[in-house]
Amino acid sequence: MAEITIQDLGSLGELLAAIATIATLVYLSVQIRQSAQATTGSTAQLLMQLEISTFALIAQHASVYDRGLKSIDELNSEEQIVFEQLVSAVLSLMVSGFFQYKTGLMPSYDEYLSEWKEVYLNAPGFQSVWEKIRHTYPVDFGECLDTAGKPALR
């Protein structure tokens, strides 16, 4: 029977270390994938919660919001302030979705934005407020809204 030398034991140790390294890398890749999935799910949930809160706020001031969308000039000064805050809430929701898309946490922003564009962005009152406050939002977000929801991202 052949004797095992120190050199053989060293080679065996190196082989075991290589196997352990591969196992560790596989484990880490699985953990990273699961973490990414959890982050995506959490992001979607937070965006839905923000959406629910925004819609609830709009519902509380439905008359002001409806009239404001048609024409901000139809609102008294107090209602105009409320309407501007409602538009800001909607824009905050939209910019949140925009950044989720930019960071790869939302697969498509076009679909998301198309619904908003149809209902809100084309409304004269919304446009009036947007033009007044657009400078407070990121330039690429403004460009995205201006290009009918077709952002040139990634």
mmCIF file of C-alpha atoms in Angstrom:
data_model
loop_
_atom_site.group_PDB
_atom_site.id
_atom_site.type_symbol
_atom_site.label_atom_id
_atom_site.label_comp_id
_atom_site.label_asym_id
_atom_site.label_seq_id
_atom_site.Cartn_x
_atom_site.Cartn_y
_atom_site.Cartn_z
ATOM 1 C CA MET A 1 0.000 0.000 0.000
ATOM 2 C CA ALA A 2 1.253 3.495 -0.890
ATOM 3 C CA GLU A 3 2.087 5.890 1.852
ATOM 4 C CA ILE A 4 0.473 9.315 1.966
ATOM 5 C CA THR A 5 3.074 12.009 2.010
ATOM 6 C CA ILE A 6 2.858 15.520 3.359
ATOM 7 C CA GLN A 7 2.747 16.722 -0.230
ATOM 8 C CA ASP A 8 -0.284 14.468 -0.914
ATOM 9 C CA LEU A 9 -2.044 15.843 2.165
ATOM 10 C CA GLY A 10 -1.272 19.390 0.997
ATOM 11 C CA SER A 11 -2.766 18.643 -2.427
ATOM 12 C CA LEU A 12 -5.843 17.119 -0.793
ATOM 13 C CA GLY A 13 -6.186 20.241 1.396
ATOM 14 C CA GLU A 14 -5.978 22.465 -1.672
ATOM 15 C CA LEU A 15 -8.673 20.389 -3.406
ATOM 16 C CA LEU A 16 -10.942 20.612 -0.354
ATOM 17 C CA ALA A 17 -10.343 24.386 -0.151
ATOM 18 C CA ALA A 18 -11.265 24.754 -3.838
ATOM 19 C CA ILE A 19 -14.472 22.743 -3.329
ATOM 20 C CA ALA A 20 -15.344 24.829 -0.254
ATOM 21 C CA THR A 21 -14.727 28.035 -2.220
ATOM 22 C CA ILE A 22 -17.029 26.881 -5.029
ATOM 23 C CA ALA A 23 -19.714 25.882 -2.515
ATOM 24 C CA THR A 24 -19.415 29.287 -0.831
ATOM 25 C CA LEU A 25 -19.741 31.107 -4.161
ATOM 26 C CA VAL A 26 -22.831 29.067 -5.085
ATOM 27 C CA TYR A 27 -24.351 29.800 -1.675
ATOM 28 C CA LEU A 28 -23.621 33.526 -2.003
ATOM 29 C CA SER A 29 -25.100 33.691 -5.507
ATOM 30 C CA VAL A 30 -28.310 32.054 -4.252
ATOM 31 C CA GLN A 31 -28.445 34.506 -1.321
ATOM 32 C CA ILE A 32 -27.907 37.494 -3.612
ATOM 33 C CA ARG A 33 -30.636 36.301 -5.982
ATOM 34 C CA GLN A 34 -33.071 35.819 -3.085
ATOM 35 C CA SER A 35 -32.179 39.233 -1.693
ATOM 36 C CA ALA A 36 -32.795 40.850 -5.094
ATOM 37 C CA GLN A 37 -36.191 39.129 -5.347
ATOM 38 C CA ALA A 38 -37.100 40.295 -1.845
ATOM 39 C CA THR A 39 -36.057 43.854 -2.704
ATOM 40 C CA THR A 40 -38.162 43.794 -5.874
ATOM 41 C CA GLY A 41 -41.163 42.514 -3.958
ATOM 42 C CA SER A 42 -40.695 45.078 -1.208
ATOM 43 C CA THR A 43 -40.372 47.856 -3.767
ATOM 44 C CA ALA A 44 -43.585 46.819 -5.488
ATOM 45 C CA GLN A 45 -45.372 46.718 -2.154
ATOM 46 C CA LEU A 46 -44.123 50.175 -1.146
ATOM 47 C CA LEU A 47 -45.154 51.617 -4.507
ATOM 48 C CA MET A 48 -48.626 50.114 -4.080
ATOM 49 C CA GLN A 49 -48.893 51.595 -0.581
ATOM 50 C CA LEU A 50 -47.898 54.994 -1.934
ATOM 51 C CA GLU A 51 -50.465 54.596 -4.697
ATOM 52 C CA ILE A 52 -53.211 53.729 -2.181
ATOM 53 C CA SER A 53 -52.308 56.740 -0.033
ATOM 54 C CA THR A 54 -52.297 59.047 -3.057
ATOM 55 C CA PHE A 55 -55.658 57.778 -4.283
ATOM 56 C CA ALA A 56 -57.128 58.130 -0.790
ATOM 57 C CA LEU A 57 -55.922 61.720 -0.657
ATOM 58 C CA ILE A 58 -57.434 62.429 -4.068
ATOM 59 C CA ALA A 59 -60.701 60.799 -2.989
ATOM 60 C CA GLN A 60 -60.882 63.116 0.038
ATOM 61 C CA HIS A 61 -60.703 66.100 -2.308
ATOM 62 C CA ALA A 62 -62.374 64.575 -5.375
ATOM 63 C CA SER A 63 -64.421 67.634 -6.291
ATOM 64 C CA VAL A 64 -61.423 69.969 -6.143
ATOM 65 C CA TYR A 65 -59.266 67.502 -8.043
ATOM 66 C CA ASP A 66 -61.843 66.886 -10.754
ATOM 67 C CA ARG A 67 -62.490 70.581 -11.313
ATOM 68 C CA GLY A 68 -58.778 71.377 -11.106
ATOM 69 C CA LEU A 69 -57.906 68.843 -13.790
ATOM 70 C CA LYS A 70 -60.280 70.604 -16.157
ATOM 71 C CA SER A 71 -59.093 74.112 -15.329
ATOM 72 C CA ILE A 72 -57.199 75.464 -12.351
ATOM 73 C CA ASP A 73 -58.813 78.852 -13.011
ATOM 74 C CA GLU A 74 -62.159 77.413 -11.890
ATOM 75 C CA LEU A 75 -60.813 76.964 -8.353
ATOM 76 C CA ASN A 76 -60.666 79.580 -5.622
ATOM 77 C CA SER A 77 -57.254 80.338 -4.095
ATOM 78 C CA GLU A 78 -57.648 77.809 -1.258
ATOM 79 C CA GLU A 79 -58.754 75.091 -3.678
ATOM 80 C CA GLN A 80 -55.825 75.902 -5.962
ATOM 81 C CA ILE A 81 -53.426 75.213 -3.096
ATOM 82 C CA VAL A 82 -55.167 71.890 -2.380
ATOM 83 C CA PHE A 83 -55.093 70.997 -6.079
ATOM 84 C CA GLU A 84 -51.384 71.826 -6.374
ATOM 85 C CA GLN A 85 -50.654 69.570 -3.398
ATOM 86 C CA LEU A 86 -52.698 66.763 -4.952
ATOM 87 C CA VAL A 87 -50.799 67.105 -8.227
ATOM 88 C CA SER A 88 -47.554 67.077 -6.263
ATOM 89 C CA ALA A 89 -48.637 63.846 -4.552
ATOM 90 C CA VAL A 90 -49.372 62.250 -7.926
ATOM 91 C CA LEU A 91 -46.040 63.451 -9.290
ATOM 92 C CA SER A 92 -44.245 62.062 -6.235
ATOM 93 C CA LEU A 93 -45.823 58.704 -6.926
ATOM 94 C CA MET A 94 -44.819 58.924 -10.576
ATOM 95 C CA VAL A 95 -41.233 59.944 -9.803
ATOM 96 C CA SER A 96 -40.999 57.079 -7.326
ATOM 97 C CA GLY A 97 -42.006 54.656 -10.080
ATOM 98 C CA PHE A 98 -39.557 56.353 -12.433
ATOM 99 C CA PHE A 99 -36.644 55.788 -10.069
ATOM 100 C CA GLN A 100 -37.752 52.207 -9.405
ATOM 101 C CA TYR A 101 -37.562 51.650 -13.159
ATOM 102 C CA LYS A 102 -34.196 53.369 -13.507
ATOM 103 C CA THR A 103 -32.692 51.150 -10.829
ATOM 104 C CA GLY A 104 -34.100 48.013 -12.447
ATOM 105 C CA LEU A 105 -36.728 47.314 -9.787
ATOM 106 C CA MET A 106 -39.640 47.923 -12.170
ATOM 107 C CA PRO A 107 -39.668 46.086 -15.501
ATOM 108 C CA SER A 108 -41.546 48.678 -17.560
ATOM 109 C CA TYR A 109 -42.224 52.323 -16.932
ATOM 110 C CA ASP A 110 -44.022 52.877 -20.243
ATOM 111 C CA GLU A 111 -47.061 50.844 -19.169
ATOM 112 C CA TYR A 112 -47.122 52.494 -15.764
ATOM 113 C CA LEU A 113 -46.842 55.982 -17.212
ATOM 114 C CA SER A 114 -49.316 55.453 -20.060
ATOM 115 C CA GLU A 115 -52.208 55.100 -17.614
ATOM 116 C CA TRP A 116 -51.167 58.258 -15.793
ATOM 117 C CA LYS A 117 -50.680 60.135 -19.025
ATOM 118 C CA GLU A 118 -54.114 59.246 -20.304
ATOM 119 C CA VAL A 119 -55.906 60.236 -17.098
ATOM 120 C CA TYR A 120 -53.813 63.035 -15.632
ATOM 121 C CA LEU A 121 -50.897 64.357 -17.628
ATOM 122 C CA ASN A 122 -52.965 65.545 -20.562
ATOM 123 C CA ALA A 123 -55.444 67.405 -18.331
ATOM 124 C CA PRO A 124 -55.086 71.207 -18.646
ATOM 125 C CA GLY A 125 -55.050 71.833 -14.886
ATOM 126 C CA PHE A 126 -52.434 69.132 -14.282
ATOM 127 C CA GLN A 127 -50.289 70.577 -17.073
ATOM 128 C CA SER A 128 -50.602 74.045 -15.562
ATOM 129 C CA VAL A 129 -49.334 72.887 -12.165
ATOM 130 C CA TRP A 130 -46.652 70.673 -13.742
ATOM 131 C CA GLU A 131 -45.235 73.616 -15.681
ATOM 132 C CA LYS A 132 -45.190 75.680 -12.485
ATOM 133 C CA ILE A 133 -43.320 73.078 -10.375
ATOM 134 C CA ARG A 134 -41.385 70.994 -12.904
ATOM 135 C CA HIS A 135 -38.111 72.700 -11.952
ATOM 136 C CA THR A 136 -38.331 70.983 -8.550
ATOM 137 C CA TYR A 137 -38.147 67.521 -10.138
ATOM 138 C CA PRO A 138 -35.178 65.727 -11.723
ATOM 139 C CA VAL A 139 -34.514 66.767 -15.315
ATOM 140 C CA ASP A 140 -34.627 63.201 -16.653
ATOM 141 C CA PHE A 141 -38.031 62.676 -15.041
ATOM 142 C CA GLY A 142 -39.344 65.823 -16.737
ATOM 143 C CA GLU A 143 -37.930 64.673 -20.060
ATOM 144 C CA CYS A 144 -39.613 61.313 -19.549
ATOM 145 C CA LEU A 145 -43.000 62.969 -19.030
ATOM 146 C CA ASP A 146 -42.413 65.206 -22.041
ATOM 147 C CA THR A 147 -41.669 62.247 -24.316
ATOM 148 C CA ALA A 148 -45.013 60.538 -23.742
ATOM 149 C CA GLY A 149 -43.683 57.953 -21.346
ATOM 150 C CA LYS A 150 -40.849 56.662 -23.510
ATOM 151 C CA PRO A 151 -37.775 57.167 -21.346
ATOM 152 C CA ALA A 152 -34.390 56.605 -22.884
ATOM 153 C CA LEU A 153 -32.960 54.765 -19.923
ATOM 154 C CA ARG A 154 -30.307 52.151 -19.206
#
